[in-house]
Short mmCIF file of C-alpha atoms in Angstrom, two decimals:
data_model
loop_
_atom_site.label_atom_id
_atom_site.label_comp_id
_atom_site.label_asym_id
_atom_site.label_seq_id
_atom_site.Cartn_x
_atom_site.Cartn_y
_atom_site.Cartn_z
CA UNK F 27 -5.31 -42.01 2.32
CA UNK F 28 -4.76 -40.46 -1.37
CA UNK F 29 -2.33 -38.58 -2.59
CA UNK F 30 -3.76 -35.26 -2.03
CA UNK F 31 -4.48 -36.22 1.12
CA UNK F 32 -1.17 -37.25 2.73
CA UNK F 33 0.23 -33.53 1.11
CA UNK F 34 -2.72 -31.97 3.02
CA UNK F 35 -1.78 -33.43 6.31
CA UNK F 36 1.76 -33.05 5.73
CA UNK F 37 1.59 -29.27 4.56
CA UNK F 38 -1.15 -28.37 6.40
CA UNK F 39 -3.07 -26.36 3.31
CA UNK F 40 -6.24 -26.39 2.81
CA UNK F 41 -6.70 -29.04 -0.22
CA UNK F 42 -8.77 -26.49 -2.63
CA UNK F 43 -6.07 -23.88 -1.79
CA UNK F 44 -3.22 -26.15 -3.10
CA UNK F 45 -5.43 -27.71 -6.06
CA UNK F 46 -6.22 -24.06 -7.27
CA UNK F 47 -2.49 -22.67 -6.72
CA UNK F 48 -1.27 -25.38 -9.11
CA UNK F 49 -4.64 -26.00 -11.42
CA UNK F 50 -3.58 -23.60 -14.35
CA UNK F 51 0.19 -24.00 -14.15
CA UNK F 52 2.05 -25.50 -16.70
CA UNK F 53 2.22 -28.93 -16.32
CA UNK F 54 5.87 -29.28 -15.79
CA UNK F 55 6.49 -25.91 -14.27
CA UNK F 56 8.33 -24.05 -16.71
CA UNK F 57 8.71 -20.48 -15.20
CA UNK F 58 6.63 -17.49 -16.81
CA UNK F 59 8.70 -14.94 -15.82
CA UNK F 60 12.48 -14.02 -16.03
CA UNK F 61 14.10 -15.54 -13.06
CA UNK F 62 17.00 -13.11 -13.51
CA UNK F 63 14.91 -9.99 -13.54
CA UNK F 64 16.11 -7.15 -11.46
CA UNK F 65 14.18 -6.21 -8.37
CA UNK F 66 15.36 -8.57 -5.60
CA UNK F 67 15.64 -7.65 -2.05
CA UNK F 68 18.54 -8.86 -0.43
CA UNK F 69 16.53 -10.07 2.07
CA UNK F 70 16.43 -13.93 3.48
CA UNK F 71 12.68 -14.06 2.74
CA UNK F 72 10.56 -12.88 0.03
CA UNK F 73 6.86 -13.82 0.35
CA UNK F 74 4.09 -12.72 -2.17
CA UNK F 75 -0.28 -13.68 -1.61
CA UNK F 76 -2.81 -12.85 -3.96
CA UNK F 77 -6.01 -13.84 -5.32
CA UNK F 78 -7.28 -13.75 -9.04
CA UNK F 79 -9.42 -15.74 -11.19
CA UNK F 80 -8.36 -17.72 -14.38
CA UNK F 81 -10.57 -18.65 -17.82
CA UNK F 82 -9.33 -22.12 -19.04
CA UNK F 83 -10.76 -25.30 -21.07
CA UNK F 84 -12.57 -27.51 -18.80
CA UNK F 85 -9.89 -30.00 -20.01
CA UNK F 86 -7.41 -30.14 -22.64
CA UNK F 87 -9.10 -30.85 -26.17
CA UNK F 88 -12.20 -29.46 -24.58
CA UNK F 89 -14.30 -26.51 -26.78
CA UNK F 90 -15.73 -25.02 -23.38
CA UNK F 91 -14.62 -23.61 -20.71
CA UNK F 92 -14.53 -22.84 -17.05
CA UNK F 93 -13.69 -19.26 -14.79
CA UNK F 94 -12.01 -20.42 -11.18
CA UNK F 95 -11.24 -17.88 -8.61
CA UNK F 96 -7.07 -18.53 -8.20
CA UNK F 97 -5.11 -17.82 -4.92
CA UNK F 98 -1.47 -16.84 -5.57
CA UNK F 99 1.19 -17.81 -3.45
CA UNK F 100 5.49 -17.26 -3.84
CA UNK F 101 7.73 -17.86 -1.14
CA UNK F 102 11.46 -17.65 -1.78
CA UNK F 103 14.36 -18.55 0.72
CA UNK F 104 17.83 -16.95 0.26
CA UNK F 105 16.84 -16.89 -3.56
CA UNK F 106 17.45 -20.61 -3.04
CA UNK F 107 14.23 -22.72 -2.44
CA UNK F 108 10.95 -21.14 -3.70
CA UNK F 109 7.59 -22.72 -2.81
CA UNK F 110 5.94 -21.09 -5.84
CA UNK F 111 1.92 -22.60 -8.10
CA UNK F 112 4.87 -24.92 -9.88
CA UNK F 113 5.87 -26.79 -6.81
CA UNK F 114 8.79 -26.47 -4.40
CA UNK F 115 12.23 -26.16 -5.81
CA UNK F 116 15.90 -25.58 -5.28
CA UNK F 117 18.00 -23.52 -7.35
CA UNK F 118 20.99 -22.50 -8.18
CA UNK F 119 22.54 -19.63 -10.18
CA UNK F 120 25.62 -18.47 -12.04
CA UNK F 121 25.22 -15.30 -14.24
CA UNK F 122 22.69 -16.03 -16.95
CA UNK F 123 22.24 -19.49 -15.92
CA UNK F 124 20.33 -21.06 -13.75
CA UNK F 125 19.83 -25.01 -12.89
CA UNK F 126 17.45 -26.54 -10.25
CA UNK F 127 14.87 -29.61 -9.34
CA UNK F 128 12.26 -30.01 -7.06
CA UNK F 129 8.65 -31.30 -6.79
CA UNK F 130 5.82 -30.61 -8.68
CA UNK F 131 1.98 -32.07 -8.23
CA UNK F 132 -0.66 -32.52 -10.95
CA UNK F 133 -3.93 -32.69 -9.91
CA UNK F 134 -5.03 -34.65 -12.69
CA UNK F 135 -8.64 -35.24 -14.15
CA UNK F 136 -12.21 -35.46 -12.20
CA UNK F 137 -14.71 -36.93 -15.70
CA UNK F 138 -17.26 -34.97 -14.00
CA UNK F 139 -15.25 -31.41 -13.61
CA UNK F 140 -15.03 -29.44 -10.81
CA UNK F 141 -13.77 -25.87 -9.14
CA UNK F 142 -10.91 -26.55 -9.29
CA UNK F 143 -10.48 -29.87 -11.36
CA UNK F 144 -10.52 -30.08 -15.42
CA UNK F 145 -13.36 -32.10 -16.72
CA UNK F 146 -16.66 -32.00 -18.23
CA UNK F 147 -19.37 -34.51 -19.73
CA UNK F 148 -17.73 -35.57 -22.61
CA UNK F 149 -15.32 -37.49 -20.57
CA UNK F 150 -18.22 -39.78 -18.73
CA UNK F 151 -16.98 -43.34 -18.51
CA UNK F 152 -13.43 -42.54 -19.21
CA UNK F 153 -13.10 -42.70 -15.16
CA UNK F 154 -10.69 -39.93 -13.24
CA UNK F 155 -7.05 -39.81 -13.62
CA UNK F 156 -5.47 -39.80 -9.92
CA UNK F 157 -3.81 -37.07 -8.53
CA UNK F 158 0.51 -37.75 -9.24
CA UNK F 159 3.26 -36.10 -7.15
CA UNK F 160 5.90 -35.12 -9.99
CA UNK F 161 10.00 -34.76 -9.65
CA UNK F 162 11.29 -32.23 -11.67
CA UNK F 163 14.85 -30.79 -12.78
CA UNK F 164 14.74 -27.54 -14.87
CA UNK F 165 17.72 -25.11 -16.32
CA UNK F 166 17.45 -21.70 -17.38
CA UNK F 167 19.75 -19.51 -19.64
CA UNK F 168 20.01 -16.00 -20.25
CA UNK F 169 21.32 -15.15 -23.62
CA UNK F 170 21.42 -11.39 -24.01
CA UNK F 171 17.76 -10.78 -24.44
CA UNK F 172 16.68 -13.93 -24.86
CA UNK F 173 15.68 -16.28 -21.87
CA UNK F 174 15.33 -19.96 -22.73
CA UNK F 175 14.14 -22.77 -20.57
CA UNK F 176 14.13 -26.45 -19.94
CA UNK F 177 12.27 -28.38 -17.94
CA UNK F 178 11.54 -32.54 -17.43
CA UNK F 179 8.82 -33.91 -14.88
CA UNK F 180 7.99 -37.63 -13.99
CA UNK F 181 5.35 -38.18 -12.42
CA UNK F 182 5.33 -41.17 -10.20
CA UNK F 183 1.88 -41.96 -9.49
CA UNK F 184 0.04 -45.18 -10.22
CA UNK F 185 -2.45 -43.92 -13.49
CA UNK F 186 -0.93 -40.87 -13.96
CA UNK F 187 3.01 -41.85 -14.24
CA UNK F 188 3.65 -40.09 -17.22
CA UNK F 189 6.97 -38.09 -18.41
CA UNK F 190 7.10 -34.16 -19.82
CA UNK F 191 9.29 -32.59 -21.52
CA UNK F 192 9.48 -28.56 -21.77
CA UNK F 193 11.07 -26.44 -23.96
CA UNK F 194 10.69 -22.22 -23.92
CA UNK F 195 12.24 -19.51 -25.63
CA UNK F 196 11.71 -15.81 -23.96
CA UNK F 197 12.13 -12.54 -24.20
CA UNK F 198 11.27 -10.22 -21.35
CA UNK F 199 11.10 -6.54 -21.60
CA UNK F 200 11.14 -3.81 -18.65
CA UNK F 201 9.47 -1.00 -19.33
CA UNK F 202 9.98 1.15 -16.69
CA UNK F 203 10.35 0.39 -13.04
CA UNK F 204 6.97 -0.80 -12.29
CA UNK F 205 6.07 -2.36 -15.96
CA UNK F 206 7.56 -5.67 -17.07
CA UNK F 207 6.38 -7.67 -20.30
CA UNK F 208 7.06 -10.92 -21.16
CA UNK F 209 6.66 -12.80 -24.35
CA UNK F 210 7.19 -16.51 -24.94
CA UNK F 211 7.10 -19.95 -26.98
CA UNK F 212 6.74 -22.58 -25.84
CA UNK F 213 6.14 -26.57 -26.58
CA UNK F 214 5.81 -29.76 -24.54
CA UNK F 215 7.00 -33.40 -25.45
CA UNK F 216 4.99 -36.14 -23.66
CA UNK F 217 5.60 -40.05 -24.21
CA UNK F 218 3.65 -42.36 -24.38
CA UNK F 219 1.97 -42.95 -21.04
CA UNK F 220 1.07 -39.57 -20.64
CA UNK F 221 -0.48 -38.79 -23.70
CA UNK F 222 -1.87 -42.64 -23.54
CA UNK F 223 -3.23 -41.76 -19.73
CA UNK F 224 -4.68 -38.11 -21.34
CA UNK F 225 -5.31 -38.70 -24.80
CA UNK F 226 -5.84 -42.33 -25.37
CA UNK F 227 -9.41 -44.91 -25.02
CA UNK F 228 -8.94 -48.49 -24.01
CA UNK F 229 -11.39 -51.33 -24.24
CA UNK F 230 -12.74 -50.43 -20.80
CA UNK F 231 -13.45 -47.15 -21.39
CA UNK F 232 -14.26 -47.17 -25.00
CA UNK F 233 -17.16 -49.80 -23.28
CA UNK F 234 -18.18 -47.79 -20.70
CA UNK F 235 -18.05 -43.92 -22.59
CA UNK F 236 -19.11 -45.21 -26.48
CA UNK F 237 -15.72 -43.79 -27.86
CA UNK F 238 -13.94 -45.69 -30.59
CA UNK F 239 -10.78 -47.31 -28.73
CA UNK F 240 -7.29 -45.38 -29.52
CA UNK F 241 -3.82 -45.53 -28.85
CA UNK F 242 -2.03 -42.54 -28.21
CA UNK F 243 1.95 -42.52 -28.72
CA UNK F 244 4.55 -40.33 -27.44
CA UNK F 245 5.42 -36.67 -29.44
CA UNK F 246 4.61 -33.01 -28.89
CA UNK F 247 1.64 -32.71 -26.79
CA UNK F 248 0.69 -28.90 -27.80
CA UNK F 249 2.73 -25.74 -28.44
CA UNK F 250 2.20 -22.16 -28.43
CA UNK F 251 2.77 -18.28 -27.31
CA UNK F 252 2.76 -16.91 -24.51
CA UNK F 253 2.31 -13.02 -23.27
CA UNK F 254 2.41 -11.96 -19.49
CA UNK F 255 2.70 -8.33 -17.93
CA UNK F 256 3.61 -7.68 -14.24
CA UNK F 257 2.72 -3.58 -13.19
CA UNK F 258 3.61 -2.10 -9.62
CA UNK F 259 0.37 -0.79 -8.63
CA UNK F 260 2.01 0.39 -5.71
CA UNK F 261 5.49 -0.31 -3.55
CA UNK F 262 4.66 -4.11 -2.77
CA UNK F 263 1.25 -4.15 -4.62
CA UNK F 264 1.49 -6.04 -8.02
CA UNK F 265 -0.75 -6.87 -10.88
CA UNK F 266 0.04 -9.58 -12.97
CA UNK F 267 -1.94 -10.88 -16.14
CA UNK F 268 -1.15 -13.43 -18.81
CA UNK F 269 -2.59 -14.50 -22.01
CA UNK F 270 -1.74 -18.28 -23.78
CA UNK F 271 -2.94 -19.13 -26.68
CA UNK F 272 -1.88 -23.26 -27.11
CA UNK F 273 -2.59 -26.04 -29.93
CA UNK F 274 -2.41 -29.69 -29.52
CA UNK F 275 0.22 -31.79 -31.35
CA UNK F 276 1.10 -35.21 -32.29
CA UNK F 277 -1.59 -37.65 -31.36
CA UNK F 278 -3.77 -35.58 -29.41
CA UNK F 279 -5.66 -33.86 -32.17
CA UNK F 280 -6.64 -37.14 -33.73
CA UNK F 281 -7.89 -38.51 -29.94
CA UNK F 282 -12.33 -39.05 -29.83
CA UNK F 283 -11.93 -36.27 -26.83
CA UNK F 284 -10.16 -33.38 -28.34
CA UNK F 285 -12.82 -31.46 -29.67
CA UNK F 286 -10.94 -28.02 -30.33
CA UNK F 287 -7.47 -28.56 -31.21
CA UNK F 288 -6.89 -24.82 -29.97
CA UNK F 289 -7.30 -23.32 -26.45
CA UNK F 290 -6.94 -20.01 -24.93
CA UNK F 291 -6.02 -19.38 -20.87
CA UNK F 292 -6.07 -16.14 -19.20
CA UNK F 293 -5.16 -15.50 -15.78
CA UNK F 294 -5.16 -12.55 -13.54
CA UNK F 295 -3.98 -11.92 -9.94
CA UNK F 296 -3.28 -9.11 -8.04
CA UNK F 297 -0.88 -9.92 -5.19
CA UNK F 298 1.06 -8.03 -2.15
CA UNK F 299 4.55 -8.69 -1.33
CA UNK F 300 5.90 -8.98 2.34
#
């Protein structure tokens, strides 16, 4: 039984559900929004569902891309534990800071493409990179109006074992009641096995695929900016969209499969909270 597969039967979600929920999140779930906005309930549970759709390369270095409808789904216990599209987590909080760990999954690479998995014909003969369950730890830090973030995943799967590193710098602003903006840098470190499982062509696949064989070493995987706005369409009704605009780094842009160094997601949901 794969990977996927055991989470499946364990969580008992629908395997497209959880693929989609966690297809166009960053890799090692650095939040989005300000985990110390205003707005909480009090209560023991907080659950929000939603549906959207998201426009993304159909893998990174790709020049195309792909639409894919996008459930939403954030749970949070207590303001504790969150089951959230970055994985499951605990947290805790003091003031402006905040420090937690959890899992995280990464879905990672179909050559063919699919709904809900990157790829597209230009990766023929590389073969697919597995599916990895990731452990994560991350810390937050409010600093008057500025939020910035840390996060580091390993995955631990076979083929797709690599190690991220986040970084984010943030600075939210509350319009009113119902309107909340959010802008943000960001960049991601990756060593060597990531961006060599992602990035790089051994002798197998430069055989089977016709690309020139390369090696692909550890250093910042891509950076960018970062805009997302959250609007109260009514009392537990809530539209969220986001625009990222990212560029490769380091030893991707030199790899036989980036094609477009640049790359451009949007995402929209529209969600209800409980």
């Amino acid at each position: 039984m794969t990977l996927q597969a055991r989470l499946v039967s364990t969580l008992g979600i629908p395997a497209g559900f959880l693929a989609a929920l966690l297809a166009v999140a960053p890799a090692a779930g650095q939040p989005l929004n300000d985990p110390f906005a205003s707005g909480r309930t009090g209560r023991d549970w907080q659950v929000t569902l939603g549906a959207g759709g998201a426009l993304r390369p159909s893998y990174e270095g790709s020049d195309t891309y792909a639409v894919m409808p996008l459930p939403y789904l954030n749970v949070i216990w207590r303001d504790m534990i969150a089951l959230d599209p970055f994985g499951l987590s605990a947290y805790w909080r003091l003031d402006g800071l905040q420090i937690g760990g959890g899992l995280t999954y990464n879905f990672g690479r179909n050559q063919s493409g699919g709904l809900f998995q990157p790829g597209n014909w230009r990766l023929n003969g590389l073969g697919d990179i597995p599916a990895a369950l990731g452990v994560r730890g991350f810390v937050n830090y409010k600093l008057g109006p500025v939020l910035l973030g840390a996060t580091l995943t390993k995955f631990v799967t076979e083929g797709n074992s690599g190690l991220l590193i986040d970084s984010s710098l943030g600075v939210p602003w509350r319009i009113d009641d119902r309107f909340m903006v959010m802008g943000r840098l960001f960049a991601t470190w990756a060593d060597s096995t990531y961006m060599q499982t992602y990035f790089g062509i051994n002798a197998t696949q430069s055989i089977n695929s016709g690309y020139a064989p390369y090696s692909a070493g550890a250093g910042i995987k891509n950076f960018g900016f970062e805009v997302r706005a959250n609007y109260a369409l009514a009392s537990n009704w809530m539209l969220s969209t986001s625009a990222r605009l990212s560029q490769l780094g380091g030893s991707a842009v030199a790899s036989p499969i980036s094609v477009s160094d640049t790359a451009v997601t949007l995402i929209t949901t529209v969600g209800y909270r409980f």
